[in-house]
mmCIF file of C-alpha atoms in Angstrom:
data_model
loop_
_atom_site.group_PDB
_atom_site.id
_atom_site.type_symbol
_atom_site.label_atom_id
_atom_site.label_comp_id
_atom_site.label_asym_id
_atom_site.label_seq_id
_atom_site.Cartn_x
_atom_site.Cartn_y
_atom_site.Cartn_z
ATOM 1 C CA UNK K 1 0.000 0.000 0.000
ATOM 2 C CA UNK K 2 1.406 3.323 -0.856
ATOM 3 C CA UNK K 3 -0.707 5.863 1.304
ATOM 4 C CA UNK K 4 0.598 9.784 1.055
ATOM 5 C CA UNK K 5 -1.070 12.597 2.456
ATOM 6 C CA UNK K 6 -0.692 16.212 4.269
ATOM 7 C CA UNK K 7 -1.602 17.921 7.119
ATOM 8 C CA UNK K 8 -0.818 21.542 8.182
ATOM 9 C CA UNK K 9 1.503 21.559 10.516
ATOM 10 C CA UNK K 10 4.804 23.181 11.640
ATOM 11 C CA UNK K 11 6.654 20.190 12.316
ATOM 12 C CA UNK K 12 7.166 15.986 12.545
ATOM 13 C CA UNK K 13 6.223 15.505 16.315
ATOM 14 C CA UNK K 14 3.014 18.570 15.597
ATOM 15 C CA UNK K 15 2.153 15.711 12.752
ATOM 16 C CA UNK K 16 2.364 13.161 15.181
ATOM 17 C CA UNK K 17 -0.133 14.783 17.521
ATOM 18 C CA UNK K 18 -2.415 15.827 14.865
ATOM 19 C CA UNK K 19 -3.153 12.200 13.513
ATOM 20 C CA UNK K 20 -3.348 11.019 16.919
ATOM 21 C CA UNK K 21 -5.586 13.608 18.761
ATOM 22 C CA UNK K 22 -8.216 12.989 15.413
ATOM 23 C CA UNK K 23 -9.153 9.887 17.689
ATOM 24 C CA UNK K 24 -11.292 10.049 20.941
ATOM 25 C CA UNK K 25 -9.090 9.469 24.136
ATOM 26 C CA UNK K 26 -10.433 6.004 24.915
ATOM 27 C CA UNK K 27 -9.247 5.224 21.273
ATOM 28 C CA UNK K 28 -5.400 7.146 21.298
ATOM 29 C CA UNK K 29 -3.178 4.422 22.851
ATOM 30 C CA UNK K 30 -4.472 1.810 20.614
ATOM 31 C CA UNK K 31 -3.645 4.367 17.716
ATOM 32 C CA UNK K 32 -0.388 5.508 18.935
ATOM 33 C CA UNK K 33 0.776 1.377 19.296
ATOM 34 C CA UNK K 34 -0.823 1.033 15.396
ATOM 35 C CA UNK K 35 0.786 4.260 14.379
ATOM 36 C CA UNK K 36 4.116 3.384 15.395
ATOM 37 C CA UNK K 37 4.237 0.131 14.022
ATOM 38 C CA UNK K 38 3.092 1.525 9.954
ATOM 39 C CA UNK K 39 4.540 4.676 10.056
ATOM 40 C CA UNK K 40 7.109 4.975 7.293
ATOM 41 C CA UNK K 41 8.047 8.339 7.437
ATOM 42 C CA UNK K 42 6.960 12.253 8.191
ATOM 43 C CA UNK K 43 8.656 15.265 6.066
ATOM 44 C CA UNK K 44 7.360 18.794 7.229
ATOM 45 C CA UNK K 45 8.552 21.732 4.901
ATOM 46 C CA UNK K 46 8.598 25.234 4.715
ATOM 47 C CA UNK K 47 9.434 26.965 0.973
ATOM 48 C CA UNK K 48 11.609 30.281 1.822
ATOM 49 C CA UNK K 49 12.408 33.215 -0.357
ATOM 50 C CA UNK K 50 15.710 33.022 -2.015
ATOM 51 C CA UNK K 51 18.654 35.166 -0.467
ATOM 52 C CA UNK K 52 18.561 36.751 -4.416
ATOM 53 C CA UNK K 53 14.650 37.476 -3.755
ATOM 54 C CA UNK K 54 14.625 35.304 -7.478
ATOM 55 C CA UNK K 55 12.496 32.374 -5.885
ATOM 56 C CA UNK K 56 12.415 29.677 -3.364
ATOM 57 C CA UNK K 57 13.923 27.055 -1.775
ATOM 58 C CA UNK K 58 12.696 24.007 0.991
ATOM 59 C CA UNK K 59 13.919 23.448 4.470
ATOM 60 C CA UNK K 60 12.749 20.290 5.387
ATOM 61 C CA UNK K 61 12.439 18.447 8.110
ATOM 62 C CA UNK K 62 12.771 14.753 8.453
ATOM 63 C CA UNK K 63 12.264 11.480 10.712
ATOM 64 C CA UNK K 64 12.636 8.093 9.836
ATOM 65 C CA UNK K 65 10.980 5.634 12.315
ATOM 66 C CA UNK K 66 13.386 4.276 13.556
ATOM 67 C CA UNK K 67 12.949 1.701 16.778
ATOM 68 C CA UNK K 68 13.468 4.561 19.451
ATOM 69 C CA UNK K 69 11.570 6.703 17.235
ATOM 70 C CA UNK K 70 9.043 4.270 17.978
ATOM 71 C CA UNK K 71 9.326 3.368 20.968
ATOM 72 C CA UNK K 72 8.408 7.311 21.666
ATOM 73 C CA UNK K 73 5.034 7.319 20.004
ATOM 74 C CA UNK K 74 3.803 4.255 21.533
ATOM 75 C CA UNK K 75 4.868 5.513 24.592
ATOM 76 C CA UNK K 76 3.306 9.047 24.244
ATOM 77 C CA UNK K 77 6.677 11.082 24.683
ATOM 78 C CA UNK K 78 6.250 13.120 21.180
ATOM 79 C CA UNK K 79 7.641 15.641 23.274
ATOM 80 C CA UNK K 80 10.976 13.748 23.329
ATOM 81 C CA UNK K 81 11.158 13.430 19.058
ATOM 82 C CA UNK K 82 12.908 16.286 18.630
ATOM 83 C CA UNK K 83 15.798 15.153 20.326
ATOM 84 C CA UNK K 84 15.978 12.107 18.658
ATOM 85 C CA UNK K 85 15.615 13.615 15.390
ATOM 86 C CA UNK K 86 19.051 16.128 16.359
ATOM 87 C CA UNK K 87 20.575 12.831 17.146
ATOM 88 C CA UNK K 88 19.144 10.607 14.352
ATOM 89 C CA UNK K 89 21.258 12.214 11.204
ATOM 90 C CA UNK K 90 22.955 8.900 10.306
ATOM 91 C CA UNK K 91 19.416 7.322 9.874
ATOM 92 C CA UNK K 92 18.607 9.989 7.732
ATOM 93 C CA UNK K 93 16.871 12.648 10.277
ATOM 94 C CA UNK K 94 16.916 16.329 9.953
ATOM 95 C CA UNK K 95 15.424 19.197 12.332
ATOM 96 C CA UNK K 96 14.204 21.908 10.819
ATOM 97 C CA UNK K 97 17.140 24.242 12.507
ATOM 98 C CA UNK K 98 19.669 21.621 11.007
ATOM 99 C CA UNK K 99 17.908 22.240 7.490
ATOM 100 C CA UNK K 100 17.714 26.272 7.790
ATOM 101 C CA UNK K 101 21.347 26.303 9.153
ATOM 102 C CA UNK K 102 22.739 24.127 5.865
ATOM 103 C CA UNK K 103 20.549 26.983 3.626
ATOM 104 C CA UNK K 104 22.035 29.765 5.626
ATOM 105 C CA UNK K 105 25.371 28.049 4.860
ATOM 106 C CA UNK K 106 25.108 27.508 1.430
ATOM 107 C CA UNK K 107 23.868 31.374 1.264
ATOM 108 C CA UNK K 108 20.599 29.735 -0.280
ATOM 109 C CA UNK K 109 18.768 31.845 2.477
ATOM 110 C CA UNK K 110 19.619 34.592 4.675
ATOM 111 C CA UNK K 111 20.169 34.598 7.933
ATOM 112 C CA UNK K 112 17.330 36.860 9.288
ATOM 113 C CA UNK K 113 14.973 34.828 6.915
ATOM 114 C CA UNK K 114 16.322 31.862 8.683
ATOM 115 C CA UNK K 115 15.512 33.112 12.142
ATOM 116 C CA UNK K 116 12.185 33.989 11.389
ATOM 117 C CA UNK K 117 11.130 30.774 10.286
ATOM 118 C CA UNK K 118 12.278 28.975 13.229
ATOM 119 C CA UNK K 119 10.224 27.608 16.432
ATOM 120 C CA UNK K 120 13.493 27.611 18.147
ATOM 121 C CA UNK K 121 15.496 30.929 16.938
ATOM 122 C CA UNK K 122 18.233 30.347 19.862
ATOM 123 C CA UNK K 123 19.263 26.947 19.047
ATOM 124 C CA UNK K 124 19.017 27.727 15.338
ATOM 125 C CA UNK K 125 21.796 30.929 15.976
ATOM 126 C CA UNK K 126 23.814 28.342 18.154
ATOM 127 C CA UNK K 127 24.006 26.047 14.964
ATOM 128 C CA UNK K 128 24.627 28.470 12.847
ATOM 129 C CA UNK K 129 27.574 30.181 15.011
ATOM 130 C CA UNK K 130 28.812 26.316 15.373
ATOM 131 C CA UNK K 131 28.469 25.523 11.318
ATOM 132 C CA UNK K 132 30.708 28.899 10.522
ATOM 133 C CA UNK K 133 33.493 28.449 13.574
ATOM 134 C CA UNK K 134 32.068 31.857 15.148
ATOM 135 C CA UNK K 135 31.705 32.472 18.688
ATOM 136 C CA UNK K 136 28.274 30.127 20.105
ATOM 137 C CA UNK K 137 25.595 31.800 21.916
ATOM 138 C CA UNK K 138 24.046 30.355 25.258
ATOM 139 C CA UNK K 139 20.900 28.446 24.746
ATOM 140 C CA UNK K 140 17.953 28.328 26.839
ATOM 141 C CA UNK K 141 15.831 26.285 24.398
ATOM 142 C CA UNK K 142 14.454 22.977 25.032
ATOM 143 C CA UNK K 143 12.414 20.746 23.193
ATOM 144 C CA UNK K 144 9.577 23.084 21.191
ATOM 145 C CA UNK K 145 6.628 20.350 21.801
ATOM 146 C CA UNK K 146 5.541 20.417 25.312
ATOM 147 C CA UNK K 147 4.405 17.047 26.782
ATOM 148 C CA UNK K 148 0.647 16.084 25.885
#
C-alpha cells in the first residue's frame, strides 16, 4: 500500500499529535501502538524566499521511524522526538534548525529569513555560530513540543 497525504503543521512531532488527537481518548493508545508500528516516514517543509529574492527554496524536516523513534510514540513522549531527530542524522533525520542552518550556509537563504522561520530561533543561531566556527551563543531552548 502506498498511502501519502498532508496535514498543516509546523513540524514531525506537531504531525504526530495531529493524527493522533483525530481519535477520541479512549481510542489514542491503541492508535499511537498502530501508528508506530506503519509509520514509514513524516517530512514537514517550509518553501523560503531566495537570499537573491529570485524564488524559493525548501527546508525540510525529516524522521525516519526508527525503533526509538518508535518506541516514543507508543509511549506518548512526542515531546521527546525532537531530540531524537538532532541525534538521528545517520538514519537519515533532519530538524528543521539543522535544514535552515545548511541553507544559511550555502547562502541559499539569509540569515534573518532563517531566524524567522524557526520555532526555536536560539538553538538555530547556536548552529549556525557552530556551522561557521564563530563564537556560540548560550541556549535556553528545550524541546519546542511540550508534553501532551
Amino acid at each position: 500500500h502506498l498511502t501519502l497525504g498532508t496535514l498543516h503543521t509546523n513540524s514531525c512531532a506537531q504531525t504526530i499529535n495531529r493524527i493522533i488527537d483525530v481519535f477520541p481518548t479512549s481510542q489514542q493508545s491503541q492508535v499511537r501502538a498502530q501508528l508506530s508500528l506503519v509509520l514509514e516516514g513524516v517530512l514537514s517543509q517550509q518553501l523560503i524566499p531566495t537570499a537573491d529574492g529570485r524564488g524559493r527554496v525548501m527546508a525540510l524536516e525529516i524522521m525516519v521511524p526508527t525503533p526509538a523513534i518508535r518506541n516514543l510514540i507508543r509511549e506518548e513522549k512526542i515531546h521527546q522526538l525532537y531530540s531524537a531527530m538532532q541525534a538521528g542524522q545517520k538514519f537519515g533525520m533532519q530538524t528543521m534548525n539543522q535544514s535552515l542552518a545548511e541553507l544559511v550556509q550555502k547562502r541559499q537563504i539569509s540569515r534573518d529569513e532563517a531566524l524567522n522561520r524557526s520555532m526555536l530561533s536560539e538553538e538555530l543561531a547556536q548552529l549556525m555560530a557552530s556551522l561557521s566556527g564563530g563564537p556560540t551563543p548560550s541556549l535556553t531552548g528545550g524541546s519546542p513540543f511540550g508534553k501532551r
